[in-house]
Tab-separated table of N, CA and C in Angstrom:
chain	number	residue	atom	x	y	z
A	1	UNK	N	0.982	-1.309	-0.039
A	1	UNK	CA	-0.122	-0.048	-0.045
A	1	UNK	C	0.744	1.333	-0.018
A	2	UNK	N	0.529	1.916	-0.536
A	2	UNK	CA	1.054	3.602	-0.733
A	2	UNK	C	0.983	4.275	-0.080
A	3	UNK	N	2.142	4.906	0.791
A	3	UNK	CA	1.750	5.722	2.134
A	3	UNK	C	2.170	7.079	1.571
A	4	UNK	N	1.461	8.059	1.780
A	4	UNK	CA	1.871	9.502	1.521
A	4	UNK	C	2.152	10.409	2.811
A	5	UNK	N	3.277	10.883	2.878
A	5	UNK	CA	3.245	11.590	4.229
A	5	UNK	C	2.584	12.612	4.069
A	6	UNK	N	2.153	12.848	5.626
A	6	UNK	CA	1.532	13.862	5.945
A	6	UNK	C	1.997	15.472	5.756
A	7	UNK	N	1.779	16.185	4.653
A	7	UNK	CA	2.065	17.484	5.201
A	7	UNK	C	1.558	18.544	5.775
A	8	UNK	N	2.407	19.162	6.758
A	8	UNK	CA	1.633	20.208	7.898
A	8	UNK	C	1.674	21.286	7.339
A	9	UNK	N	1.035	22.269	6.936
A	9	UNK	CA	1.421	23.715	7.069
A	9	UNK	C	1.417	24.179	8.637
A	10	UNK	N	2.417	25.138	8.474
A	10	UNK	CA	2.463	25.828	9.803
A	10	UNK	C	1.740	26.786	9.693
A	11	UNK	N	0.800	27.091	11.048
A	11	UNK	CA	-0.092	28.417	11.072
A	11	UNK	C	0.596	29.348	12.067
A	12	UNK	N	0.455	30.649	11.536
A	12	UNK	CA	0.854	31.458	12.591
A	12	UNK	C	0.273	31.414	14.241
A	13	UNK	N	1.133	31.648	14.940
A	13	UNK	CA	0.171	31.611	16.125
A	13	UNK	C	-0.905	32.956	16.243
A	14	UNK	N	-0.796	33.741	15.305
A	14	UNK	CA	-1.674	34.944	15.368
A	14	UNK	C	-2.715	34.939	14.720
A	15	UNK	N	-3.103	33.255	14.020
A	15	UNK	CA	-4.094	32.847	13.272
A	15	UNK	C	-5.440	33.091	13.882
A	16	UNK	N	-5.552	32.717	14.829
A	16	UNK	CA	-6.967	32.943	15.718
A	16	UNK	C	-7.420	34.645	15.622
A	17	UNK	N	-6.304	35.330	16.120
A	17	UNK	CA	-6.377	36.872	16.123
A	17	UNK	C	-7.087	37.190	15.181
A	18	UNK	N	-6.303	37.074	13.927
A	18	UNK	CA	-6.920	37.655	12.815
A	18	UNK	C	-8.245	37.203	12.364
A	19	UNK	N	-8.690	35.970	12.477
A	19	UNK	CA	-10.120	35.809	12.337
A	19	UNK	C	-10.801	36.750	13.179
A	20	UNK	N	-10.308	36.749	14.453
A	20	UNK	CA	-11.389	37.474	15.505
A	20	UNK	C	-11.214	39.283	15.197
A	21	UNK	N	-10.419	39.533	14.843
A	21	UNK	CA	-10.574	40.824	13.838
A	21	UNK	C	-11.019	41.139	12.637
A	22	UNK	N	-11.010	40.001	11.998
A	22	UNK	CA	-12.002	39.889	10.857
A	22	UNK	C	-13.738	40.271	11.231
A	23	UNK	N	-13.751	39.140	12.362
A	23	UNK	CA	-15.413	39.228	12.838
A	23	UNK	C	-15.627	40.678	13.492
A	24	UNK	N	-14.515	41.047	13.993
A	24	UNK	CA	-14.600	42.119	14.722
A	24	UNK	C	-15.169	43.480	13.588
A	25	UNK	N	-14.444	43.160	12.743
A	25	UNK	CA	-14.642	44.558	11.766
A	25	UNK	C	-15.873	44.298	11.168
A	26	UNK	N	-16.231	42.783	11.073
A	26	UNK	CA	-17.691	42.498	10.471
A	26	UNK	C	-18.897	43.161	11.196
A	27	UNK	N	-18.488	42.908	12.329
A	27	UNK	CA	-19.669	43.468	13.476
A	27	UNK	C	-19.627	44.890	13.826
A	28	UNK	N	-18.411	45.327	13.690
A	28	UNK	CA	-18.673	46.997	13.419
A	28	UNK	C	-19.303	47.353	12.023
A	29	UNK	N	-19.137	46.674	11.145
A	29	UNK	CA	-19.827	47.297	9.926
A	29	UNK	C	-21.287	47.144	10.063
A	30	UNK	N	-21.731	45.415	10.265
A	30	UNK	CA	-23.083	45.807	10.773
A	30	UNK	C	-23.736	46.586	11.437
A	31	UNK	N	-22.898	47.057	12.729
A	31	UNK	CA	-23.356	48.020	13.524
A	31	UNK	C	-23.786	49.574	13.284
A	32	UNK	N	-22.800	49.583	12.358
A	32	UNK	CA	-22.741	50.904	11.697
A	32	UNK	C	-24.331	51.030	10.682
A	33	UNK	N	-23.937	50.019	9.981
A	33	UNK	CA	-25.230	49.805	8.601
A	33	UNK	C	-26.518	50.033	9.820
A	34	UNK	N	-26.659	49.499	10.635
A	34	UNK	CA	-27.821	49.130	11.581
A	34	UNK	C	-28.390	50.936	12.089
A	35	UNK	N	-27.216	51.069	12.655
A	35	UNK	CA	-27.217	52.649	13.005
A	35	UNK	C	-27.986	53.475	11.793
A	36	UNK	N	-27.159	53.754	10.879
A	36	UNK	CA	-27.700	54.587	9.683
A	36	UNK	C	-29.115	54.095	9.280
A	37	UNK	N	-29.393	52.925	9.055
A	37	UNK	CA	-30.837	52.620	8.917
A	37	UNK	C	-31.896	53.002	9.833
A	38	UNK	N	-31.740	53.161	11.113
A	38	UNK	CA	-32.591	53.472	12.450
A	38	UNK	C	-32.248	55.175	12.566
A	39	UNK	N	-31.106	55.603	12.206
A	39	UNK	CA	-31.466	57.296	11.927
A	39	UNK	C	-32.343	57.400	10.735
A	40	UNK	N	-31.988	56.718	9.566
A	40	UNK	CA	-32.929	57.069	8.191
A	40	UNK	C	-34.437	56.853	8.826
A	41	UNK	N	-34.306	55.636	9.268
A	41	UNK	CA	-35.868	55.536	9.611
A	41	UNK	C	-36.756	56.653	10.467
A	42	UNK	N	-35.948	56.957	11.789
A	42	UNK	CA	-36.059	58.305	12.194
A	42	UNK	C	-36.789	59.565	11.664
A	43	UNK	N	-35.503	59.802	10.663
A	43	UNK	CA	-36.121	61.050	9.803
A	43	UNK	C	-36.838	60.746	9.303
A	44	UNK	N	-37.305	59.588	8.621
A	44	UNK	CA	-38.420	59.704	7.458
A	44	UNK	C	-39.613	59.514	8.237
A	45	UNK	N	-39.623	59.075	9.693
A	45	UNK	CA	-40.672	59.167	10.373
A	45	UNK	C	-41.405	60.592	10.727
A	46	UNK	N	-40.385	61.554	10.977
A	46	UNK	CA	-40.418	63.030	11.676
A	46	UNK	C	-40.448	64.079	10.515
A	47	UNK	N	-39.853	63.452	8.993
A	47	UNK	CA	-39.597	64.443	7.900
A	47	UNK	C	-40.612	65.688	7.748
A	48	UNK	N	-42.054	65.314	7.764
A	48	UNK	CA	-43.145	66.572	7.490
A	48	UNK	C	-43.705	67.261	8.920
A	49	UNK	N	-42.746	67.202	9.955
A	49	UNK	CA	-43.240	67.668	11.392
A	49	UNK	C	-42.985	69.068	11.548
A	50	UNK	N	-42.118	69.764	10.779
A	50	UNK	CA	-41.569	71.296	10.761
A	50	UNK	C	-40.028	70.577	11.353
A	51	UNK	N	-39.398	71.820	11.383
A	51	UNK	CA	-37.811	72.113	11.189
A	51	UNK	C	-37.744	71.268	12.411
A	52	UNK	N	-37.915	72.163	13.575
A	52	UNK	CA	-37.860	71.672	15.112
A	52	UNK	C	-38.122	70.505	15.428
A	53	UNK	N	-38.775	69.923	14.918
A	53	UNK	CA	-39.458	68.222	15.287
A	53	UNK	C	-38.633	67.088	14.523
A	54	UNK	N	-38.336	67.676	13.408
A	54	UNK	CA	-37.471	66.917	12.540
A	54	UNK	C	-36.077	66.834	12.890
A	55	UNK	N	-35.568	67.823	13.341
A	55	UNK	CA	-34.323	68.202	14.133
A	55	UNK	C	-34.485	66.982	15.356
A	56	UNK	N	-35.414	67.312	16.222
A	56	UNK	CA	-35.329	66.756	17.519
A	56	UNK	C	-35.624	64.889	17.374
A	57	UNK	N	-36.499	64.501	16.399
A	57	UNK	CA	-36.766	63.572	15.968
A	57	UNK	C	-35.356	62.762	15.275
A	58	UNK	N	-34.665	63.141	14.591
A	58	UNK	CA	-33.630	62.862	14.083
A	58	UNK	C	-32.165	62.656	15.078
A	59	UNK	N	-32.342	63.862	16.167
A	59	UNK	CA	-31.246	63.436	16.977
A	59	UNK	C	-31.427	62.784	17.948
A	60	UNK	N	-33.179	62.112	18.360
A	60	UNK	CA	-33.169	61.363	19.103
A	60	UNK	C	-33.006	59.917	18.453
A	61	UNK	N	-33.182	59.634	17.088
A	61	UNK	CA	-32.379	58.595	16.556
A	61	UNK	C	-31.154	58.163	16.229
A	62	UNK	N	-30.126	59.400	16.416
A	62	UNK	CA	-29.151	59.544	16.508
A	62	UNK	C	-28.188	58.886	17.473
A	63	UNK	N	-29.279	58.956	18.745
A	63	UNK	CA	-28.930	58.673	20.216
A	63	UNK	C	-27.816	57.013	20.026
A	64	UNK	N	-28.568	56.112	19.205
A	64	UNK	CA	-28.205	54.893	18.603
A	64	UNK	C	-26.746	54.790	18.594
A	65	UNK	N	-26.073	56.146	17.784
A	65	UNK	CA	-24.652	56.094	17.725
A	65	UNK	C	-23.829	55.877	18.980
A	66	UNK	N	-24.315	56.153	20.275
A	66	UNK	CA	-23.715	55.831	21.371
A	66	UNK	C	-23.259	54.580	21.688
A	67	UNK	N	-24.121	53.355	21.694
A	67	UNK	CA	-23.760	52.343	22.342
A	67	UNK	C	-22.940	51.682	20.959
A	68	UNK	N	-23.326	51.700	19.603
A	68	UNK	CA	-22.378	51.279	18.370
A	68	UNK	C	-20.979	52.049	18.587
A	69	UNK	N	-20.517	53.247	19.215
A	69	UNK	CA	-19.631	53.851	19.054
A	69	UNK	C	-18.596	53.145	20.564
A	70	UNK	N	-19.457	52.861	21.227
A	70	UNK	CA	-19.024	52.311	22.283
A	70	UNK	C	-18.409	50.503	22.262
A	71	UNK	N	-19.312	50.078	21.104
A	71	UNK	CA	-18.688	48.472	20.926
A	71	UNK	C	-17.584	48.758	20.126
A	72	UNK	N	-17.913	49.778	18.975
A	72	UNK	CA	-16.534	50.074	18.278
A	72	UNK	C	-15.056	50.023	19.099
A	73	UNK	N	-15.273	51.001	20.031
A	73	UNK	CA	-13.854	51.363	20.848
A	73	UNK	C	-13.385	50.224	21.772
A	74	UNK	N	-14.898	49.767	22.459
A	74	UNK	CA	-14.398	48.725	23.671
A	74	UNK	C	-15.374	47.554	23.341
A	75	UNK	N	-14.612	46.608	22.450
A	75	UNK	CA	-15.931	45.807	22.213
A	75	UNK	C	-16.745	44.845	23.381
A	76	UNK	N	-16.256	44.517	24.515
A	76	UNK	CA	-16.698	43.624	25.517
A	76	UNK	C	-17.852	44.952	26.497
A	77	UNK	N	-16.935	45.744	26.464
A	77	UNK	CA	-18.344	46.783	27.361
A	77	UNK	C	-19.199	47.101	26.351
A	78	UNK	N	-19.336	47.637	25.396
A	78	UNK	CA	-20.133	47.877	24.316
A	78	UNK	C	-21.222	46.554	23.821
A	79	UNK	N	-20.464	45.349	24.062
A	79	UNK	CA	-21.420	44.328	23.593
A	79	UNK	C	-22.416	44.277	25.285
A	80	UNK	N	-22.051	44.473	26.422
A	80	UNK	CA	-22.799	44.599	27.287
A	80	UNK	C	-23.669	45.715	27.259
A	81	UNK	N	-23.525	46.796	26.819
A	81	UNK	CA	-24.183	48.198	26.746
A	81	UNK	C	-25.533	47.520	25.666
A	82	UNK	N	-25.084	46.823	24.467
A	82	UNK	CA	-26.047	46.768	23.737
A	82	UNK	C	-27.219	45.892	24.020
A	83	UNK	N	-26.689	44.470	24.897
A	83	UNK	CA	-27.409	43.774	25.669
A	83	UNK	C	-28.195	44.609	26.442
A	84	UNK	N	-27.903	45.449	27.205
A	84	UNK	CA	-28.828	46.300	28.254
A	84	UNK	C	-29.690	46.921	27.446
A	85	UNK	N	-29.309	47.527	26.295
A	85	UNK	CA	-30.426	48.324	25.393
A	85	UNK	C	-31.231	47.434	24.488
A	86	UNK	N	-30.747	46.118	24.302
A	86	UNK	CA	-31.804	44.867	23.968
A	86	UNK	C	-33.200	44.838	24.912
A	87	UNK	N	-32.553	44.248	26.470
A	87	UNK	CA	-33.147	44.665	27.121
A	87	UNK	C	-34.316	45.285	27.497
A	88	UNK	N	-33.953	46.923	27.596
A	88	UNK	CA	-34.644	47.698	27.988
A	88	UNK	C	-35.300	48.039	26.991
A	89	UNK	N	-35.233	47.934	25.434
A	89	UNK	CA	-35.890	48.035	24.362
A	89	UNK	C	-37.152	47.063	24.146
A	90	UNK	N	-36.990	45.803	24.603
A	90	UNK	CA	-38.104	44.598	24.673
A	90	UNK	C	-39.193	45.120	26.105
A	91	UNK	N	-38.480	45.589	27.050
A	91	UNK	CA	-39.925	46.216	27.783
A	91	UNK	C	-40.195	47.540	27.685
A	92	UNK	N	-39.762	48.422	26.823
A	92	UNK	CA	-40.319	49.550	26.409
A	92	UNK	C	-40.820	49.348	25.215
A	93	UNK	N	-40.783	48.749	23.989
A	93	UNK	CA	-41.043	48.792	22.829
A	93	UNK	C	-42.691	48.139	22.848
A	94	UNK	N	-43.609	48.898	22.453
A	94	UNK	CA	-45.056	48.178	22.314
A	94	UNK	C	-45.290	47.597	21.144
A	95	UNK	N	-44.628	47.610	19.867
A	95	UNK	CA	-44.951	47.011	18.870
A	95	UNK	C	-43.964	45.993	18.244
A	96	UNK	N	-44.378	44.734	17.679
A	96	UNK	CA	-43.501	43.576	17.198
A	96	UNK	C	-42.547	44.261	16.296
A	97	UNK	N	-42.773	45.345	15.652
A	97	UNK	CA	-42.195	45.759	14.255
A	97	UNK	C	-40.890	46.529	15.321
A	98	UNK	N	-41.201	47.645	16.349
A	98	UNK	CA	-40.060	48.259	16.586
A	98	UNK	C	-39.384	46.950	17.927
A	99	UNK	N	-39.605	46.020	18.085
A	99	UNK	CA	-38.752	45.261	18.769
A	99	UNK	C	-37.720	44.522	17.678
A	100	UNK	N	-38.337	43.909	16.934
A	100	UNK	CA	-37.478	43.308	15.602
A	100	UNK	C	-36.519	44.495	15.239
A	101	UNK	N	-37.094	46.017	15.272
A	101	UNK	CA	-36.132	46.785	14.653
A	101	UNK	C	-34.896	47.088	15.345
A	102	UNK	N	-35.170	47.169	16.790
A	102	UNK	CA	-34.336	47.552	17.814
A	102	UNK	C	-33.706	46.451	18.767
A	103	UNK	N	-34.492	45.428	19.236
A	103	UNK	CA	-34.124	44.439	20.134
A	103	UNK	C	-33.270	43.032	19.433
A	104	UNK	N	-33.705	42.899	18.306
A	104	UNK	CA	-33.136	42.001	17.578
A	104	UNK	C	-31.686	42.194	17.399
A	105	UNK	N	-31.775	43.557	16.618
A	105	UNK	CA	-30.214	43.720	16.121
A	105	UNK	C	-29.496	43.912	17.517
A	106	UNK	N	-29.840	44.805	18.441
A	106	UNK	CA	-28.815	44.926	19.438
A	106	UNK	C	-28.460	43.798	20.278
A	107	UNK	N	-29.077	42.546	20.436
A	107	UNK	CA	-29.071	41.562	21.192
A	107	UNK	C	-27.951	40.802	20.242
A	108	UNK	N	-28.140	40.442	19.000
A	108	UNK	CA	-27.180	39.994	18.316
A	108	UNK	C	-25.813	40.823	17.875
A	109	UNK	N	-25.996	41.687	17.881
A	109	UNK	CA	-24.756	42.643	17.955
A	109	UNK	C	-24.027	42.695	19.171
A	110	UNK	N	-24.731	42.817	20.160
A	110	UNK	CA	-23.993	42.878	21.558
A	110	UNK	C	-23.180	41.210	21.757
A	111	UNK	N	-24.477	40.385	21.406
A	111	UNK	CA	-23.673	39.191	21.769
A	111	UNK	C	-22.454	38.989	20.671
A	112	UNK	N	-22.142	39.473	19.854
A	112	UNK	CA	-21.212	39.231	18.596
A	112	UNK	C	-20.122	39.765	19.338
A	113	UNK	N	-20.025	41.460	19.513
A	113	UNK	CA	-19.355	42.309	20.001
A	113	UNK	C	-18.754	41.354	21.715
A	114	UNK	N	-19.547	41.007	22.393
A	114	UNK	CA	-19.236	40.449	23.762
A	114	UNK	C	-18.000	39.237	23.384
A	115	UNK	N	-18.427	38.461	22.574
A	115	UNK	CA	-17.766	37.468	22.223
A	115	UNK	C	-16.689	37.581	21.541
A	116	UNK	N	-16.414	38.306	20.614
A	116	UNK	CA	-15.375	38.677	19.782
A	116	UNK	C	-14.883	39.826	20.749
A	117	UNK	N	-14.937	40.184	21.553
A	117	UNK	CA	-14.079	41.029	22.560
A	117	UNK	C	-13.414	40.055	23.419
A	118	UNK	N	-14.134	39.483	24.209
A	118	UNK	CA	-13.425	38.492	24.928
A	118	UNK	C	-12.364	37.580	24.264
A	119	UNK	N	-12.814	37.297	23.099
A	119	UNK	CA	-11.744	36.343	22.079
A	119	UNK	C	-10.695	36.992	21.906
A	120	UNK	N	-10.864	38.218	21.438
A	120	UNK	CA	-9.539	38.861	21.191
A	120	UNK	C	-8.853	39.087	22.262
A	121	UNK	N	-9.233	39.408	23.172
A	121	UNK	CA	-8.263	39.612	25.025
A	121	UNK	C	-8.138	38.392	24.863
A	122	UNK	N	-8.657	37.061	24.678
A	122	UNK	CA	-8.199	35.653	25.258
A	122	UNK	C	-6.740	35.387	24.222
A	123	UNK	N	-6.653	36.113	22.876
A	123	UNK	CA	-6.024	35.804	22.105
A	123	UNK	C	-4.498	36.590	22.593
A	124	UNK	N	-4.827	37.391	22.602
A	124	UNK	CA	-3.880	38.803	22.917
A	124	UNK	C	-2.857	37.862	24.277
A	125	UNK	N	-3.712	37.615	25.327
A	125	UNK	CA	-3.051	36.827	26.429
A	125	UNK	C	-2.249	35.617	26.541
A	126	UNK	N	-2.892	34.732	25.398
A	126	UNK	CA	-2.381	33.566	24.903
A	126	UNK	C	-1.187	33.936	24.228
A	127	UNK	N	-1.076	34.795	23.177
A	127	UNK	CA	0.115	35.160	22.667
A	127	UNK	C	1.134	35.832	23.266
A	128	UNK	N	0.786	36.873	24.316
A	128	UNK	CA	1.885	37.085	25.039
A	128	UNK	C	2.500	35.810	25.910
A	129	UNK	N	1.710	34.748	26.507
A	129	UNK	CA	1.949	34.038	27.412
A	129	UNK	C	3.151	32.886	26.602
A	130	UNK	N	2.779	32.727	25.279
A	130	UNK	CA	3.772	32.204	24.338
A	130	UNK	C	5.016	32.848	24.135
A	131	UNK	N	5.060	34.144	23.900
A	131	UNK	CA	6.085	34.741	23.757
A	131	UNK	C	6.778	34.806	24.978
A	132	UNK	N	6.721	34.872	25.898
A	132	UNK	CA	6.918	34.766	27.495
A	132	UNK	C	7.554	33.269	27.505
A	133	UNK	N	6.882	32.621	27.267
A	133	UNK	CA	7.313	31.027	27.321
A	133	UNK	C	8.931	30.468	26.334
A	134	UNK	N	8.386	31.096	25.085
A	134	UNK	CA	9.918	31.352	23.780
A	134	UNK	C	10.545	32.109	24.790
A	135	UNK	N	11.069	33.131	25.162
A	135	UNK	CA	12.036	34.098	25.907
A	135	UNK	C	12.789	33.634	27.261
A	136	UNK	N	11.651	32.468	28.024
A	136	UNK	CA	12.233	32.098	29.235
A	136	UNK	C	13.226	30.962	28.519
A	137	UNK	N	12.495	29.982	27.683
A	137	UNK	CA	13.491	28.748	27.148
A	137	UNK	C	14.927	29.141	26.664
A	138	UNK	N	14.640	30.735	25.715
A	138	UNK	CA	16.119	31.228	25.267
A	138	UNK	C	17.204	31.354	26.144
A	139	UNK	N	16.327	31.931	27.337
A	139	UNK	CA	17.308	32.286	28.408
A	139	UNK	C	18.107	31.411	29.198
A	140	UNK	N	17.282	30.206	29.313
A	140	UNK	CA	18.130	28.705	29.700
A	140	UNK	C	18.755	28.132	28.839
A	141	UNK	N	18.853	28.020	27.777
A	141	UNK	CA	19.562	27.084	26.810
A	141	UNK	C	21.039	28.052	26.665
A	142	UNK	N	22.028	26.883	26.928
A	142	UNK	CA	23.430	27.528	26.771
A	142	UNK	C	23.670	27.721	25.055
A	143	UNK	N	24.278	28.729	24.848
A	143	UNK	CA	24.716	29.016	23.431
A	143	UNK	C	25.300	28.169	22.782
A	144	UNK	N	25.390	27.363	21.373
A	144	UNK	CA	26.405	26.522	21.115
A	144	UNK	C	27.634	26.992	21.119
A	145	UNK	N	28.440	26.073	21.503
A	145	UNK	CA	29.984	26.310	21.910
A	145	UNK	C	30.392	26.722	22.648
A	146	UNK	N	29.237	27.459	23.719
A	146	UNK	CA	29.908	28.004	25.284
A	146	UNK	C	30.171	26.706	26.204
A	147	UNK	N	31.061	27.159	26.752
A	147	UNK	CA	31.627	26.025	27.970
A	147	UNK	C	30.800	26.604	29.072
A	148	UNK	N	30.623	25.456	29.931
A	148	UNK	CA	29.810	25.624	31.098
A	148	UNK	C	30.929	25.670	32.209
């Protein structure tokens, strides 16, 4: 029987960190798209109400940018904020349409930011730990040709 040796492709120790970063950027893009859609929706609702009401309604819709920016800068904290927003919106919203427009995206994005932010922190810790282990091993090994 013919035996083919297994070829292993070496992976970068930061491979998982790259996937986590890609996931974070994807979640950030979805969060910004959701915030833009929500602002456009509130603007369309208050468009014919006069300038003061239009500006007030649009500013009220733009408040959604606060948790999105928090999640952009601090994924774990922003994920908790978006999760809290989902719970508060579930309690406050009267119609199913408003729950679908606020609660579902906030809960999904909050969970994604929380998981990906925790994963990124874990990957950073793991990479630093591996680097420390390699550095300690290099300190302990005598250099070739050195006499003890």
